[in-house]
Coordinates of C-alpha atoms in Angstrom, one line a residue:
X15 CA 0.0 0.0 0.0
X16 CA 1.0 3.4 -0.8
X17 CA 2.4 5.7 1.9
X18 CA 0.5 8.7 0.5
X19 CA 2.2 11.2 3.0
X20 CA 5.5 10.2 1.2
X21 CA 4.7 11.3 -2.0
X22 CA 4.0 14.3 -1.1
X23 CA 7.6 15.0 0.8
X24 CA 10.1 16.8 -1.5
X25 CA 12.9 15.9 1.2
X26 CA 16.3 15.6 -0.5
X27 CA 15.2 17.2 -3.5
X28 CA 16.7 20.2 -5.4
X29 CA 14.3 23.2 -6.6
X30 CA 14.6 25.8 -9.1
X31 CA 12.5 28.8 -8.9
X32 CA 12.7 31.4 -11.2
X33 CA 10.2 34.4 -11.0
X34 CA 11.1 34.1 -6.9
X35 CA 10.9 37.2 -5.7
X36 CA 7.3 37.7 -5.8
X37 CA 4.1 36.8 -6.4
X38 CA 3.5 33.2 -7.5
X39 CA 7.0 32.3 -8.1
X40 CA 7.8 33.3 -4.2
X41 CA 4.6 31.1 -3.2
X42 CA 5.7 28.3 -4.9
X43 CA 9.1 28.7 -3.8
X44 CA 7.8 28.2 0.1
X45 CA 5.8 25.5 -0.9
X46 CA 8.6 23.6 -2.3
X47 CA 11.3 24.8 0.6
X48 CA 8.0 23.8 3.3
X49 CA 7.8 20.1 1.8
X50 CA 11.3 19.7 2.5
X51 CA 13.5 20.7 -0.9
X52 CA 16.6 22.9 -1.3
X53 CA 15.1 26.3 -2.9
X54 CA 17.8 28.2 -5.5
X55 CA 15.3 31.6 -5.6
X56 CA 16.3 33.1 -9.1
X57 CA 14.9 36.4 -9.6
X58 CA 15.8 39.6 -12.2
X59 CA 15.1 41.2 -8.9
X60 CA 18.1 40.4 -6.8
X61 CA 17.4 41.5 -3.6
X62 CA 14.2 40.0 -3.7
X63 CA 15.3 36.8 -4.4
X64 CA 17.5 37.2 -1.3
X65 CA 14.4 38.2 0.7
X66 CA 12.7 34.9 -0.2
X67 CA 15.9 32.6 0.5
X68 CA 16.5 34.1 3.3
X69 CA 12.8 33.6 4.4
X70 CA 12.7 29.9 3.3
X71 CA 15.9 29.5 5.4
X72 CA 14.5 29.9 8.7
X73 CA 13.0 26.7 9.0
X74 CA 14.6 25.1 5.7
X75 CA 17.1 25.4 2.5
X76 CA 17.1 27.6 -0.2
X77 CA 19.7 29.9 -1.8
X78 CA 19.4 32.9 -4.0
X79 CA 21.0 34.3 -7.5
X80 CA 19.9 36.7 -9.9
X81 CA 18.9 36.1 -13.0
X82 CA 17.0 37.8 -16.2
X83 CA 14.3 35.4 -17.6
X84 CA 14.4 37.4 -20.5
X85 CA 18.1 36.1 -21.1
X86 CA 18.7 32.8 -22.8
X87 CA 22.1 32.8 -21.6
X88 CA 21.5 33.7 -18.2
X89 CA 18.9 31.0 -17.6
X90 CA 21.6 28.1 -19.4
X91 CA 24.2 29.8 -16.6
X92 CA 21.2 29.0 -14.2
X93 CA 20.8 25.4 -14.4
X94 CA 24.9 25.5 -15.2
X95 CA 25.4 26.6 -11.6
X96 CA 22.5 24.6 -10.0
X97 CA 23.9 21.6 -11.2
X98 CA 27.7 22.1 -10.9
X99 CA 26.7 23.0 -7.1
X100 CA 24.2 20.3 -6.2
X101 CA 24.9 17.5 -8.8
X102 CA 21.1 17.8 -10.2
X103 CA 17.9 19.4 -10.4
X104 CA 14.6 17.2 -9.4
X105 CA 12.2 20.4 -9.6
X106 CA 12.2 23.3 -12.0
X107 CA 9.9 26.1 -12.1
X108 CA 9.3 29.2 -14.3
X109 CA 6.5 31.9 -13.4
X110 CA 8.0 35.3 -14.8
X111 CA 5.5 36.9 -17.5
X112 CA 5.0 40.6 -18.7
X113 CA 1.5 41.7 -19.8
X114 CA 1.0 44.9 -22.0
X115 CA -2.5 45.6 -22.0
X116 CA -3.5 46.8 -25.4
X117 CA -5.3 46.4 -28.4
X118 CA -3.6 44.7 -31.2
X119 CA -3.7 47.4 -33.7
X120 CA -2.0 49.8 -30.9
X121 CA 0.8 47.1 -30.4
X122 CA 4.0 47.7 -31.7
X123 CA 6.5 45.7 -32.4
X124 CA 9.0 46.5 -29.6
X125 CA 5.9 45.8 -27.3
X126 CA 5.2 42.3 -29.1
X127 CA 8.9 41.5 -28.4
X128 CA 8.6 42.3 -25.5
X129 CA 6.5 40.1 -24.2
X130 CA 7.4 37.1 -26.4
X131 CA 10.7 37.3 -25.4
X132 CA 9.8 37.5 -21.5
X133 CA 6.8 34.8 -21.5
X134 CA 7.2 32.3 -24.6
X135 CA 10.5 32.7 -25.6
X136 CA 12.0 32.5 -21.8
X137 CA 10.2 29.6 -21.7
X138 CA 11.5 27.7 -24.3
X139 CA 14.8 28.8 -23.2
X140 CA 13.7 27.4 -19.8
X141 CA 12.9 24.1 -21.1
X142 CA 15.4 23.7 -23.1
X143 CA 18.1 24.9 -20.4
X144 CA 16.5 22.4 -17.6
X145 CA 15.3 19.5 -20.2
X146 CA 19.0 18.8 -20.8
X147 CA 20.3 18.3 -17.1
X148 CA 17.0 16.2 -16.3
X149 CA 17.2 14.3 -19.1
X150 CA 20.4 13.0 -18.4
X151 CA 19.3 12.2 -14.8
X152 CA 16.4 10.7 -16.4
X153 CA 13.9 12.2 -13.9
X154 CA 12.9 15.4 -12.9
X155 CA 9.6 18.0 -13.0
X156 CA 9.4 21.2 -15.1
X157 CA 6.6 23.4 -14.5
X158 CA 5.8 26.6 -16.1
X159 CA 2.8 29.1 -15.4
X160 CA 0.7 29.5 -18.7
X161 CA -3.1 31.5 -17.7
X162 CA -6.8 31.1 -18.1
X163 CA -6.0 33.5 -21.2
X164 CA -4.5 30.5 -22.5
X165 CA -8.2 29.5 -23.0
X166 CA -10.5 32.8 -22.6
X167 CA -10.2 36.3 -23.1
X168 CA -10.9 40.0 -23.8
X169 CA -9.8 42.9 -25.7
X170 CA -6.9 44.1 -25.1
X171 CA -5.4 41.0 -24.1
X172 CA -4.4 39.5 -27.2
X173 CA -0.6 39.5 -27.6
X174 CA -0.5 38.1 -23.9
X175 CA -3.4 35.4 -24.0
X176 CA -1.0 34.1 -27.5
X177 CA 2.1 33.9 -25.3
X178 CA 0.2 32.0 -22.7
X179 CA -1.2 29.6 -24.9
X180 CA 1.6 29.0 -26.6
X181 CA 3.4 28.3 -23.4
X182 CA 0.6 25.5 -22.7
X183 CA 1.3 23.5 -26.3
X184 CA 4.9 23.9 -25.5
X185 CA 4.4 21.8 -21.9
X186 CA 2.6 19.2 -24.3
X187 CA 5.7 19.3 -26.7
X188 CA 7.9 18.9 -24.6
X189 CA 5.8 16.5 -22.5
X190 CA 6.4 14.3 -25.4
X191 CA 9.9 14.7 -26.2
X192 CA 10.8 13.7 -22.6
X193 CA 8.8 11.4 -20.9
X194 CA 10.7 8.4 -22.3
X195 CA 13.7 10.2 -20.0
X196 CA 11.8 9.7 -16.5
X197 CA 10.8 13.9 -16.9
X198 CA 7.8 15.8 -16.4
X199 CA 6.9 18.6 -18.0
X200 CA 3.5 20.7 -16.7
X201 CA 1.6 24.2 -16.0
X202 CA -0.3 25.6 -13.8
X203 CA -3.1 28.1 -15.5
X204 CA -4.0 30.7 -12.7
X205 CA -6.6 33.4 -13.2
X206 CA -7.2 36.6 -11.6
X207 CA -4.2 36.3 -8.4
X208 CA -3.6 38.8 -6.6
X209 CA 0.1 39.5 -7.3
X210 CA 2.6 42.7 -7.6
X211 CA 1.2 42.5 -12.5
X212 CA -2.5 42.2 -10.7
X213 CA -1.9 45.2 -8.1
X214 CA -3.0 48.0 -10.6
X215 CA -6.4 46.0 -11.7
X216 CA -6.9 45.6 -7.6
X217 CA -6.9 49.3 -7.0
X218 CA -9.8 49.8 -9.4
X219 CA -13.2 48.8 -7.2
X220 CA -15.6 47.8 -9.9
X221 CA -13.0 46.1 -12.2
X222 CA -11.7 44.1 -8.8
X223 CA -15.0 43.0 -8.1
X224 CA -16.3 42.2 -11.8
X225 CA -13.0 39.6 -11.6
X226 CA -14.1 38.1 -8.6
X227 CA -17.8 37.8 -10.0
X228 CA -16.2 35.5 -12.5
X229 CA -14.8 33.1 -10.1
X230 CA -17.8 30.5 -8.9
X231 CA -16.1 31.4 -5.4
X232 CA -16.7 35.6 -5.6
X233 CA -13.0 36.2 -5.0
X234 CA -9.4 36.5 -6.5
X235 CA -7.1 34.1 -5.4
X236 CA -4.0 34.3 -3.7
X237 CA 0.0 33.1 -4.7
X238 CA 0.0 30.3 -2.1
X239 CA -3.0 28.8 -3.7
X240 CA -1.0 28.3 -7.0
X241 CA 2.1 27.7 -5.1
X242 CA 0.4 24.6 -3.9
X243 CA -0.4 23.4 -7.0
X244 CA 2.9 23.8 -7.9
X245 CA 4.0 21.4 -5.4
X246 CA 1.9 19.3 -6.5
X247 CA 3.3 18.9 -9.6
X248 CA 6.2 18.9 -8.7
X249 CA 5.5 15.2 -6.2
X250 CA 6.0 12.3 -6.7
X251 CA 2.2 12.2 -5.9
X252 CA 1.4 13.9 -9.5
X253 CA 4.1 10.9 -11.1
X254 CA 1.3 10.0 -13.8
X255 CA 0.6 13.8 -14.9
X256 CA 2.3 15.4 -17.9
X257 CA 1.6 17.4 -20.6
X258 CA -1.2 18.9 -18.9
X259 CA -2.3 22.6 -17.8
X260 CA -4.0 22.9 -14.4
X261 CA -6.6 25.3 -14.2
X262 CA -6.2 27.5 -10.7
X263 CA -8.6 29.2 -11.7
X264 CA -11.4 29.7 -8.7
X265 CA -14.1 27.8 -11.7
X266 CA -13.8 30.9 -13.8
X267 CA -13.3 28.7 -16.9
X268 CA -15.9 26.5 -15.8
X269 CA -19.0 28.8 -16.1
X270 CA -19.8 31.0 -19.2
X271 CA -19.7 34.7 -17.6
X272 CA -20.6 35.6 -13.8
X273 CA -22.8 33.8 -11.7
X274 CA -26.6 34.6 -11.2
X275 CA -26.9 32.9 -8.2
X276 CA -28.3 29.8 -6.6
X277 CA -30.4 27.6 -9.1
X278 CA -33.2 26.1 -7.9
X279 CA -33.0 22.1 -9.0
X280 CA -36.6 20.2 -8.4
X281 CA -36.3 16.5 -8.0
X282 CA -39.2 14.7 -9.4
X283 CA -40.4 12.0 -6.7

């Protein structure tokens, strides 16, 4: 019989976080260094990536390094160091994204680069940079943060919601290309969170609460609740799961447009 508390302890393990400083990569971060694993907290933001090791090291593991997730090279230099230092890496995650909120025909195309570079094009380079090292280990967990734009939308939202999805056919790519290594490959699809890329949205009243009317649960989530799906993912207790996108969503993608309210169901006798 299964020891089902095991699977969940990340003990021994070695964690990448990138997008640590803040937000949903700093949740996940604590959930992974609270089940037990040895948290490197890569940020662009230095100092906050300190802030997060240094939290995580109270009661566990974790070390910090900065890093631009924009930057091929210094994402390869990344999982270079990681592995040089600790001989592996069981768990890697990615969470940095950049969301310019405009209409497509008011794009240009330094602000398309922009944000392809950051969310799709860092992720590739993610993969690609922590595919090798697992592979040759022949285990591991990558898990990148795709969005409930990867599936729904609104104006304005375009350039962003085609990054996102195109991070979430990537995971199934790459899903394939590795799983005959021991390595899996996953996201986590969050929708309205309330992070530091969220905190303008939050300070606007009726646009904060038309987001939570979306959400079967009439409120905006918060980091740790992706964080734990994260470390979910990441467990040995999520071993038959690749390839997929998991919806932390709150049911927003579950319902088409706000709640009315309780129905009424009559059972015929």
């Amino acid at each position: 019989m299964k020891n089902y508390r095991q699977l969940f302890d990340l003990s021994g393990k070695v964690a990448v976080v990138l997008g640590a400083a803040s937000g949903i990569g700093q949740a996940s971060a604590h959930a992974l260094g609270e089940l037990g694993a040895h948290v490197v907290c890569a940020d662009r933001d230095g100092d906050g990536a300190r802030g997060t090791a240094k939290q995580i090291a109270q009661d566990g593991s974790a070390e910090w390094v900065a890093v631009d997730a924009a930057s091929g090279a210094e994402i390869a230099a990344l999982a270079g160091h990681a592995v040089s230092l600790h001989g592996r890496v069981d768990i890697a995650v990615a969470t940095p994204a950049l969301n310019i909120r405009k209409l497509i025909m008011d794009y240009t195309d330094d602000e398309f680069d922009q944000v392809m570079n950051l969310n799709l094009k860092g992720a590739f380079h993610f993969l690609r940079s922590f595919g090798k090292p697992m592979m040759k280990q022949r285990a591991g967990s990558i898990i990148l943060c795709s969005s409930m734009r990867a599936v729904t939308l609104e104006p304005g939202l375009g350039i962003y919601a085609a990054s996102k999805a195109g991070i979430a056919q990537m995971v199934k790519g790459f899903a394939c290309e590795v799983g005959e290594y021991g390595v899996r490959v996953n996201a986590v699809m969050p929708s309205v969170i309330e992070t530091r890329l969220t905190a303008p949205l939050k300070e606007k009243p009726e646009i904060y609460n038309t987001y939570a009317a979306h959400t079967v649960f009439n409120r905006w989530g918060q980091p740790s609740e992706v964080g734990a799906a994260v470390a979910f993912l990441a467990s040995d207790a999520a071993s038959y799961i690749t390839g997929s996108s998991l919806s932390v969503d709150g049911g927003w993608t579950a319902i088409d447009g706000p709640p009315t309210g309780l129905t009424q169901t009559r059972r015929s006798e």
